[in-house]
mmCIF file of C-alpha atoms in Angstrom:
data_model
loop_
_atom_site.group_PDB
_atom_site.id
_atom_site.type_symbol
_atom_site.label_atom_id
_atom_site.label_comp_id
_atom_site.label_asym_id
_atom_site.label_seq_id
_atom_site.Cartn_x
_atom_site.Cartn_y
_atom_site.Cartn_z
ATOM 1 C CA UNK G 1 23.960 -2.903 14.371
ATOM 2 C CA UNK G 2 24.807 -5.225 11.734
ATOM 3 C CA UNK G 3 28.430 -4.990 10.709
ATOM 4 C CA UNK G 4 29.638 -5.272 6.997
ATOM 5 C CA UNK G 5 30.504 -8.159 6.812
ATOM 6 C CA UNK G 6 27.371 -9.515 8.000
ATOM 7 C CA UNK G 7 25.509 -7.359 5.867
ATOM 8 C CA UNK G 8 26.925 -8.790 3.173
ATOM 9 C CA UNK G 9 25.882 -12.439 3.545
ATOM 10 C CA UNK G 10 22.388 -11.036 4.591
ATOM 11 C CA UNK G 11 21.967 -9.220 1.725
ATOM 12 C CA UNK G 12 23.311 -11.860 -0.640
ATOM 13 C CA UNK G 13 20.784 -14.574 1.072
ATOM 14 C CA UNK G 14 17.377 -12.924 -0.400
ATOM 15 C CA UNK G 15 16.425 -13.880 -3.101
ATOM 16 C CA UNK G 16 15.200 -12.013 -6.084
ATOM 17 C CA UNK G 17 17.254 -8.999 -5.464
ATOM 18 C CA UNK G 18 18.842 -7.110 -8.445
ATOM 19 C CA UNK G 19 22.675 -5.830 -8.205
ATOM 20 C CA UNK G 20 21.711 -2.501 -7.632
ATOM 21 C CA UNK G 21 19.291 -3.759 -4.720
ATOM 22 C CA UNK G 22 21.852 -5.929 -2.989
ATOM 23 C CA UNK G 23 24.180 -2.735 -3.237
ATOM 24 C CA UNK G 24 21.826 -0.876 -1.351
ATOM 25 C CA UNK G 25 20.895 -3.583 0.892
ATOM 26 C CA UNK G 26 24.467 -3.512 1.926
ATOM 27 C CA UNK G 27 25.346 0.541 2.037
ATOM 28 C CA UNK G 28 22.415 0.627 4.608
ATOM 29 C CA UNK G 29 21.246 -3.211 6.166
ATOM 30 C CA UNK G 30 19.371 -1.923 8.984
ATOM 31 C CA UNK G 31 17.187 -0.416 6.759
ATOM 32 C CA UNK G 32 15.908 -3.611 5.424
ATOM 33 C CA UNK G 33 13.993 -4.396 8.298
ATOM 34 C CA UNK G 34 11.764 -1.238 7.287
ATOM 35 C CA UNK G 35 11.838 -2.414 4.285
ATOM 36 C CA UNK G 36 10.127 -5.743 4.558
ATOM 37 C CA UNK G 37 7.545 -4.236 6.847
ATOM 38 C CA UNK G 38 6.525 -1.748 4.516
ATOM 39 C CA UNK G 39 5.962 -4.312 1.604
ATOM 40 C CA UNK G 40 4.049 -6.659 4.699
ATOM 41 C CA UNK G 41 2.100 -2.642 4.886
ATOM 42 C CA UNK G 42 1.459 -3.027 1.191
ATOM 43 C CA UNK G 43 -0.126 -6.664 0.784
ATOM 44 C CA UNK G 44 -1.959 -6.475 3.893
ATOM 45 C CA UNK G 45 -3.818 -2.828 2.690
ATOM 46 C CA UNK G 46 -4.544 -4.458 -0.916
ATOM 47 C CA UNK G 47 -6.255 -7.540 0.960
ATOM 48 C CA UNK G 48 -8.224 -4.555 3.289
ATOM 49 C CA UNK G 49 -9.166 -2.631 0.041
ATOM 50 C CA UNK G 50 -9.814 -5.527 -2.077
ATOM 51 C CA UNK G 51 -11.456 -8.059 0.296
ATOM 52 C CA UNK G 52 -15.430 -7.826 -0.712
ATOM 53 C CA UNK G 53 -14.226 -7.684 -4.939
ATOM 54 C CA UNK G 54 -14.094 -10.285 -7.583
ATOM 55 C CA UNK G 55 -10.517 -10.130 -7.300
ATOM 56 C CA UNK G 56 -9.253 -10.452 -3.417
ATOM 57 C CA UNK G 57 -5.428 -9.690 -3.920
ATOM 58 C CA UNK G 58 -4.705 -13.472 -3.309
ATOM 59 C CA UNK G 59 -0.996 -14.025 -2.035
ATOM 60 C CA UNK G 60 0.438 -17.277 -2.188
ATOM 61 C CA UNK G 61 3.504 -19.031 -0.335
ATOM 62 C CA UNK G 62 6.363 -18.259 -3.090
ATOM 63 C CA UNK G 63 9.304 -15.812 -3.754
ATOM 64 C CA UNK G 64 6.510 -13.776 -6.292
ATOM 65 C CA UNK G 65 3.780 -13.715 -3.400
ATOM 66 C CA UNK G 66 1.334 -12.578 -5.913
ATOM 67 C CA UNK G 67 1.987 -15.347 -8.819
ATOM 68 C CA UNK G 68 0.383 -14.524 -12.051
ATOM 69 C CA UNK G 69 -1.469 -11.530 -11.545
ATOM 70 C CA UNK G 70 2.398 -9.618 -12.026
ATOM 71 C CA UNK G 71 2.529 -10.836 -14.864
ATOM 72 C CA UNK G 72 -0.589 -9.075 -16.606
ATOM 73 C CA UNK G 73 -0.185 -5.211 -16.927
ATOM 74 C CA UNK G 74 -3.580 -4.964 -15.701
ATOM 75 C CA UNK G 75 -4.995 -2.767 -13.038
ATOM 76 C CA UNK G 76 -4.309 -4.820 -10.359
ATOM 77 C CA UNK G 77 -0.783 -5.197 -11.128
ATOM 78 C CA UNK G 78 -1.272 -1.202 -11.357
ATOM 79 C CA UNK G 79 -2.440 -1.324 -7.634
ATOM 80 C CA UNK G 80 -0.125 -3.319 -5.569
ATOM 81 C CA UNK G 81 2.972 -1.627 -7.236
ATOM 82 C CA UNK G 82 1.741 1.571 -6.160
ATOM 83 C CA UNK G 83 0.857 0.430 -2.749
ATOM 84 C CA UNK G 84 3.825 -1.528 -1.864
ATOM 85 C CA UNK G 85 5.922 0.561 -2.492
ATOM 86 C CA UNK G 86 3.952 3.708 -0.520
ATOM 87 C CA UNK G 87 4.149 0.996 2.453
ATOM 88 C CA UNK G 88 8.598 1.214 1.904
ATOM 89 C CA UNK G 89 7.898 5.034 2.006
ATOM 90 C CA UNK G 90 6.163 4.843 5.317
ATOM 91 C CA UNK G 91 7.685 2.250 7.280
ATOM 92 C CA UNK G 92 11.617 3.927 5.939
ATOM 93 C CA UNK G 93 10.544 7.073 6.688
ATOM 94 C CA UNK G 94 8.480 6.013 10.092
ATOM 95 C CA UNK G 95 11.555 3.901 11.195
ATOM 96 C CA UNK G 96 13.431 7.940 11.247
ATOM 97 C CA UNK G 97 11.076 9.680 12.554
ATOM 98 C CA UNK G 98 11.316 6.930 15.446
ATOM 99 C CA UNK G 99 15.452 7.324 15.630
ATOM 100 C CA UNK G 100 15.448 3.614 14.839
ATOM 101 C CA UNK G 101 17.973 3.917 11.780
ATOM 102 C CA UNK G 102 21.139 5.781 12.277
ATOM 103 C CA UNK G 103 21.414 7.294 9.004
ATOM 104 C CA UNK G 104 18.217 9.485 9.345
ATOM 105 C CA UNK G 105 15.755 11.665 11.687
ATOM 106 C CA UNK G 106 13.161 13.757 12.622
ATOM 107 C CA UNK G 107 12.974 15.966 9.400
ATOM 108 C CA UNK G 108 14.631 19.289 11.126
ATOM 109 C CA UNK G 109 14.577 21.829 7.732
ATOM 110 C CA UNK G 110 11.577 23.971 9.343
ATOM 111 C CA UNK G 111 12.499 23.829 12.805
ATOM 112 C CA UNK G 112 12.204 27.383 14.745
ATOM 113 C CA UNK G 113 10.773 28.640 12.072
ATOM 114 C CA UNK G 114 7.947 31.159 12.268
ATOM 115 C CA UNK G 115 5.439 30.872 9.917
ATOM 116 C CA UNK G 116 2.375 33.571 8.503
ATOM 117 C CA UNK G 117 -0.136 32.958 11.265
ATOM 118 C CA UNK G 118 2.025 33.748 14.196
ATOM 119 C CA UNK G 119 2.698 29.568 15.347
ATOM 120 C CA UNK G 120 6.570 28.437 15.049
ATOM 121 C CA UNK G 121 7.619 24.817 13.019
ATOM 122 C CA UNK G 122 8.650 22.538 16.336
ATOM 123 C CA UNK G 123 8.160 18.686 16.783
ATOM 124 C CA UNK G 124 9.155 15.965 14.794
ATOM 125 C CA UNK G 125 8.405 16.313 11.020
ATOM 126 C CA UNK G 126 7.832 12.795 9.155
ATOM 127 C CA UNK G 127 11.772 13.164 6.599
ATOM 128 C CA UNK G 128 9.393 11.940 4.093
ATOM 129 C CA UNK G 129 12.323 13.082 1.562
ATOM 130 C CA UNK G 130 14.428 10.249 2.935
ATOM 131 C CA UNK G 131 11.728 7.908 2.489
ATOM 132 C CA UNK G 132 11.093 8.705 -0.787
ATOM 133 C CA UNK G 133 14.439 8.624 -2.228
ATOM 134 C CA UNK G 134 15.348 5.453 -0.443
ATOM 135 C CA UNK G 135 12.248 3.496 -2.041
ATOM 136 C CA UNK G 136 13.381 4.732 -5.276
ATOM 137 C CA UNK G 137 16.570 3.852 -5.813
ATOM 138 C CA UNK G 138 15.246 0.088 -3.465
ATOM 139 C CA UNK G 139 11.883 -0.635 -5.109
ATOM 140 C CA UNK G 140 12.876 0.842 -8.825
ATOM 141 C CA UNK G 141 15.770 -1.028 -9.278
ATOM 142 C CA UNK G 142 14.467 -3.896 -10.947
ATOM 143 C CA UNK G 143 12.436 -1.733 -13.833
ATOM 144 C CA UNK G 144 15.733 0.184 -13.668
ATOM 145 C CA UNK G 145 17.920 -2.512 -14.683
ATOM 146 C CA UNK G 146 15.625 -3.909 -17.439
ATOM 147 C CA UNK G 147 15.719 -0.519 -18.786
ATOM 148 C CA UNK G 148 19.104 -0.978 -20.285
ATOM 149 C CA UNK G 149 17.869 -2.949 -22.767
ATOM 150 C CA UNK G 150 14.678 -1.683 -25.351
ATOM 151 C CA UNK G 151 12.030 0.679 -23.880
ATOM 152 C CA UNK G 152 9.962 -2.423 -21.974
ATOM 153 C CA UNK G 153 6.423 -0.290 -21.836
ATOM 154 C CA UNK G 154 5.559 -2.859 -18.651
ATOM 155 C CA UNK G 155 8.666 -1.355 -17.151
ATOM 156 C CA UNK G 156 7.644 1.779 -17.560
ATOM 157 C CA UNK G 157 3.850 1.445 -16.442
ATOM 158 C CA UNK G 158 5.813 -0.292 -13.155
ATOM 159 C CA UNK G 159 8.005 2.645 -12.977
ATOM 160 C CA UNK G 160 5.528 4.763 -12.934
ATOM 161 C CA UNK G 161 2.925 3.174 -10.311
ATOM 162 C CA UNK G 162 5.651 2.662 -7.961
ATOM 163 C CA UNK G 163 6.475 6.608 -8.410
ATOM 164 C CA UNK G 164 2.353 7.158 -8.184
ATOM 165 C CA UNK G 165 2.523 5.400 -4.463
ATOM 166 C CA UNK G 166 5.746 7.181 -3.746
ATOM 167 C CA UNK G 167 3.325 10.755 -4.638
ATOM 168 C CA UNK G 168 0.063 9.599 -3.102
ATOM 169 C CA UNK G 169 1.960 9.841 0.502
ATOM 170 C CA UNK G 170 3.275 13.272 -0.275
ATOM 171 C CA UNK G 171 -0.030 13.879 -1.096
ATOM 172 C CA UNK G 172 -1.770 13.232 2.028
ATOM 173 C CA UNK G 173 0.933 14.442 4.315
ATOM 174 C CA UNK G 174 -0.895 16.584 6.697
ATOM 175 C CA UNK G 175 -0.105 19.553 9.494
ATOM 176 C CA UNK G 176 -0.084 18.611 13.237
ATOM 177 C CA UNK G 177 0.491 20.655 15.759
ATOM 178 C CA UNK G 178 -0.054 21.478 19.792
ATOM 179 C CA UNK G 179 -0.648 24.579 21.814
ATOM 180 C CA UNK G 180 1.392 25.654 24.705
ATOM 181 C CA UNK G 181 0.112 28.421 27.254
ATOM 182 C CA UNK G 182 -1.452 28.602 31.046
ATOM 183 C CA UNK G 183 -4.262 27.095 31.525
ATOM 184 C CA UNK G 184 -4.353 25.298 27.699
ATOM 185 C CA UNK G 185 -4.664 28.727 26.036
ATOM 186 C CA UNK G 186 -2.516 28.929 22.368
ATOM 187 C CA UNK G 187 -0.534 31.922 22.812
ATOM 188 C CA UNK G 188 1.939 29.782 20.911
ATOM 189 C CA UNK G 189 1.488 27.299 18.474
ATOM 190 C CA UNK G 190 4.035 24.410 17.279
ATOM 191 C CA UNK G 191 3.471 22.421 13.883
ATOM 192 C CA UNK G 192 5.126 19.406 12.371
ATOM 193 C CA UNK G 193 4.177 17.806 9.136
ATOM 194 C CA UNK G 194 2.541 14.447 9.513
ATOM 195 C CA UNK G 195 2.136 11.119 7.787
ATOM 196 C CA UNK G 196 -1.534 9.986 6.927
ATOM 197 C CA UNK G 197 -2.010 6.336 8.287
ATOM 198 C CA UNK G 198 -1.775 3.654 6.130
ATOM 199 C CA UNK G 199 -4.988 2.910 5.600
ATOM 200 C CA UNK G 200 -5.892 6.065 4.606
ATOM 201 C CA UNK G 201 -3.051 5.648 1.432
ATOM 202 C CA UNK G 202 -4.763 2.737 0.862
ATOM 203 C CA UNK G 203 -8.137 4.410 0.363
ATOM 204 C CA UNK G 204 -6.407 6.895 -1.540
ATOM 205 C CA UNK G 205 -4.882 4.528 -3.569
ATOM 206 C CA UNK G 206 -7.673 2.571 -3.739
ATOM 207 C CA UNK G 207 -10.042 5.510 -5.269
ATOM 208 C CA UNK G 208 -6.896 5.993 -8.254
ATOM 209 C CA UNK G 209 -7.442 2.452 -8.671
ATOM 210 C CA UNK G 210 -11.325 2.769 -9.966
ATOM 211 C CA UNK G 211 -10.350 5.354 -12.199
ATOM 212 C CA UNK G 212 -7.143 3.844 -13.296
ATOM 213 C CA UNK G 213 -6.068 4.881 -16.580
ATOM 214 C CA UNK G 214 -5.328 2.413 -20.255
ATOM 215 C CA UNK G 215 -2.835 3.340 -22.244
ATOM 216 C CA UNK G 216 -1.492 2.084 -25.467
ATOM 217 C CA UNK G 217 2.281 1.243 -25.434
ATOM 218 C CA UNK G 218 2.455 4.059 -28.397
ATOM 219 C CA UNK G 219 1.081 6.376 -25.128
ATOM 220 C CA UNK G 220 3.685 5.144 -22.492
ATOM 221 C CA UNK G 221 6.400 5.316 -24.796
ATOM 222 C CA UNK G 222 5.725 9.057 -25.363
ATOM 223 C CA UNK G 223 4.650 10.150 -21.552
ATOM 224 C CA UNK G 224 8.672 8.654 -20.584
ATOM 225 C CA UNK G 225 10.330 10.548 -23.307
ATOM 226 C CA UNK G 226 8.331 13.725 -22.148
ATOM 227 C CA UNK G 227 9.181 15.551 -19.299
ATOM 228 C CA UNK G 228 5.430 17.276 -19.796
ATOM 229 C CA UNK G 229 2.542 15.025 -17.951
ATOM 230 C CA UNK G 230 0.934 15.548 -21.755
ATOM 231 C CA UNK G 231 0.174 13.319 -24.338
ATOM 232 C CA UNK G 232 -2.269 14.025 -27.003
ATOM 233 C CA UNK G 233 -4.889 12.024 -23.974
ATOM 234 C CA UNK G 234 -7.789 14.998 -23.382
ATOM 235 C CA UNK G 235 -6.847 14.990 -20.066
ATOM 236 C CA UNK G 236 -3.023 15.158 -18.357
ATOM 237 C CA UNK G 237 -1.980 12.279 -16.749
ATOM 238 C CA UNK G 238 -1.463 12.974 -13.734
ATOM 239 C CA UNK G 239 1.566 11.795 -11.322
ATOM 240 C CA UNK G 240 -0.198 9.982 -8.895
ATOM 241 C CA UNK G 241 -2.846 8.007 -11.361
ATOM 242 C CA UNK G 242 -2.587 4.345 -11.676
ATOM 243 C CA UNK G 243 -1.679 3.482 -15.216
ATOM 244 C CA UNK G 244 -2.145 0.040 -17.055
ATOM 245 C CA UNK G 245 -1.496 -1.594 -20.338
ATOM 246 C CA UNK G 246 -4.196 -4.385 -20.111
ATOM 247 C CA UNK G 247 -7.227 -5.261 -19.708
ATOM 248 C CA UNK G 248 -8.486 -6.882 -16.333
ATOM 249 C CA UNK G 249 -9.006 -10.847 -16.507
ATOM 250 C CA UNK G 250 -12.129 -12.553 -15.814
ATOM 251 C CA UNK G 251 -11.685 -13.510 -12.848
ATOM 252 C CA UNK G 252 -15.430 -14.918 -11.659
ATOM 253 C CA UNK G 253 -13.941 -18.470 -13.101
ATOM 254 C CA UNK G 254 -10.568 -20.290 -11.693
ATOM 255 C CA UNK G 255 -8.115 -20.297 -14.055
ATOM 256 C CA UNK G 256 -4.648 -21.323 -12.493
ATOM 257 C CA UNK G 257 -1.998 -20.698 -15.554
ATOM 258 C CA UNK G 258 -3.545 -17.211 -14.664
ATOM 259 C CA UNK G 259 -3.629 -17.766 -10.674
ATOM 260 C CA UNK G 260 -7.225 -16.712 -10.555
ATOM 261 C CA UNK G 261 -9.032 -18.390 -7.873
ATOM 262 C CA UNK G 262 -12.269 -17.635 -9.108
ATOM 263 C CA UNK G 263 -14.971 -16.529 -6.780
ATOM 264 C CA UNK G 264 -16.628 -20.526 -5.997
ATOM 265 C CA UNK G 265 -17.185 -20.694 -2.500
ATOM 266 C CA UNK G 266 -16.774 -17.115 -1.973
ATOM 267 C CA UNK G 267 -18.884 -15.873 1.054
ATOM 268 C CA UNK G 268 -21.159 -12.786 -0.487
ATOM 269 C CA UNK G 269 -23.719 -10.378 1.199
ATOM 270 C CA UNK G 270 -27.210 -11.464 0.368
ATOM 271 C CA UNK G 271 -28.443 -8.251 1.598
ATOM 272 C CA UNK G 272 -25.767 -5.904 -0.337
ATOM 273 C CA UNK G 273 -25.806 -3.772 -3.407
ATOM 274 C CA UNK G 274 -22.184 -3.151 -3.458
ATOM 275 C CA UNK G 275 -19.151 -5.366 -4.618
ATOM 276 C CA UNK G 276 -19.869 -8.102 -1.962
ATOM 277 C CA UNK G 277 -23.051 -8.501 -2.749
ATOM 278 C CA UNK G 278 -24.059 -12.073 -3.904
ATOM 279 C CA UNK G 279 -25.312 -11.127 -7.857
ATOM 280 C CA UNK G 280 -21.990 -9.086 -8.144
ATOM 281 C CA UNK G 281 -19.527 -11.606 -6.185
ATOM 282 C CA UNK G 282 -20.810 -14.975 -7.670
ATOM 283 C CA UNK G 283 -21.015 -13.404 -10.965
ATOM 284 C CA UNK G 284 -24.649 -14.388 -11.766
ATOM 285 C CA UNK G 285 -23.919 -17.889 -11.149
ATOM 286 C CA UNK G 286 -26.565 -18.054 -7.894
ATOM 287 C CA UNK G 287 -25.150 -18.688 -4.145
ATOM 288 C CA UNK G 288 -25.789 -21.246 -1.488
ATOM 289 C CA UNK G 289 -26.954 -20.268 1.845
ATOM 290 C CA UNK G 290 -25.597 -22.650 4.728
ATOM 291 C CA UNK G 291 -27.174 -22.260 8.396
ATOM 292 C CA UNK G 292 -24.299 -21.715 11.049
ATOM 293 C CA UNK G 293 -24.626 -22.338 14.751
ATOM 294 C CA UNK G 294 -22.780 -18.790 16.298
ATOM 295 C CA UNK G 295 -21.067 -19.248 19.759
ATOM 296 C CA UNK G 296 -20.311 -15.719 21.622
ATOM 297 C CA UNK G 297 -20.273 -14.225 25.120
ATOM 298 C CA UNK G 298 -22.847 -11.537 25.672
ATOM 299 C CA UNK G 299 -24.587 -9.780 28.641
ATOM 300 C CA UNK G 300 -21.007 -9.167 30.692
ATOM 301 C CA UNK G 301 -21.161 -7.768 33.638
ATOM 302 C CA UNK G 302 -18.701 -6.656 36.371
ATOM 303 C CA UNK G 303 -18.431 -8.054 39.621
ATOM 304 C CA UNK G 304 -16.205 -6.534 42.099
ATOM 305 C CA UNK G 305 -13.980 -7.266 43.030
ATOM 306 C CA UNK G 306 -12.523 -8.055 39.879
ATOM 307 C CA UNK G 307 -14.133 -10.457 37.746
ATOM 308 C CA UNK G 308 -16.243 -10.705 34.303
ATOM 309 C CA UNK G 309 -19.087 -12.450 34.373
ATOM 310 C CA UNK G 310 -20.708 -13.326 30.653
ATOM 311 C CA UNK G 311 -23.579 -15.618 29.303
ATOM 312 C CA UNK G 312 -22.666 -18.015 26.360
ATOM 313 C CA UNK G 313 -25.214 -16.979 23.603
ATOM 314 C CA UNK G 314 -26.416 -19.191 20.412
ATOM 315 C CA UNK G 315 -27.238 -17.682 17.516
ATOM 316 C CA UNK G 316 -27.900 -19.286 13.974
ATOM 317 C CA UNK G 317 -27.099 -17.328 10.929
ATOM 318 C CA UNK G 318 -27.615 -17.446 7.166
ATOM 319 C CA UNK G 319 -24.015 -17.747 5.419
ATOM 320 C CA UNK G 320 -23.731 -17.514 1.186
ATOM 321 C CA UNK G 321 -21.753 -18.430 -0.641
ATOM 322 C CA UNK G 322 -21.056 -18.443 -4.604
ATOM 323 C CA UNK G 323 -22.136 -21.618 -6.272
#
């Protein structure tokens, strides 16, 4: 457990926090490790989802790990905010369920209550309400601090995408059940609500990224001031939809000022028709082919007792990289 004195020192030493985040940190110092874990989950999932795209969620060793990418209100920025916010919810809720935090535990609200089909609520339901509430306090704090000034559309965009990430986990919550009875019969069934895996959250948010909605500054201000999600748009905006205000830049060519690395030197798939294909990833510039020697263990067999003996296989592989 962290003492109040050490909590103040720890929270004051964390770079980049606004005053409200420092207050939350000091009030819940043991939860900050989960916040860090959640942010890391978000970064890892971002890099997994975009591993074959022209923009591959590049990070840098800096306080702002995404560099100049976050300066633009693009749909890539929208995804980063959503997946990071979702990561914090997932990690904090997980810590609650595992009993790692004193201020929260499993969601016991429905424990023991009967359900229509004869089963009962039991087990340890993930306390997603606490996870969402904490993430909302901590992750939204920088945007809300900026909102004290005249309305800034970037803050409004970021707040919406933060909430979209949190709502994604709530949307994907599922029920898990266990049967009780003689010889595995299901005379009695207890069920609880559990979070999706974070990989499932990443897949869901990637789909939202593909269908992200570009909004004008005027539309976004109307949207934020209305309790309804409808504006003059033909289709209503969903709470899990990602929104952006700027078009994505050209990620094909290196531009250090914008934090764009370009795709030159990236490995591509000559036989693919997807985003990792040499045609798409190399932006029509063509590719180089290099023969690479690949060594691996093969034809392994178990020898009594107790060894595994393998042969060494050498294959020559064609590796294609963008010009």
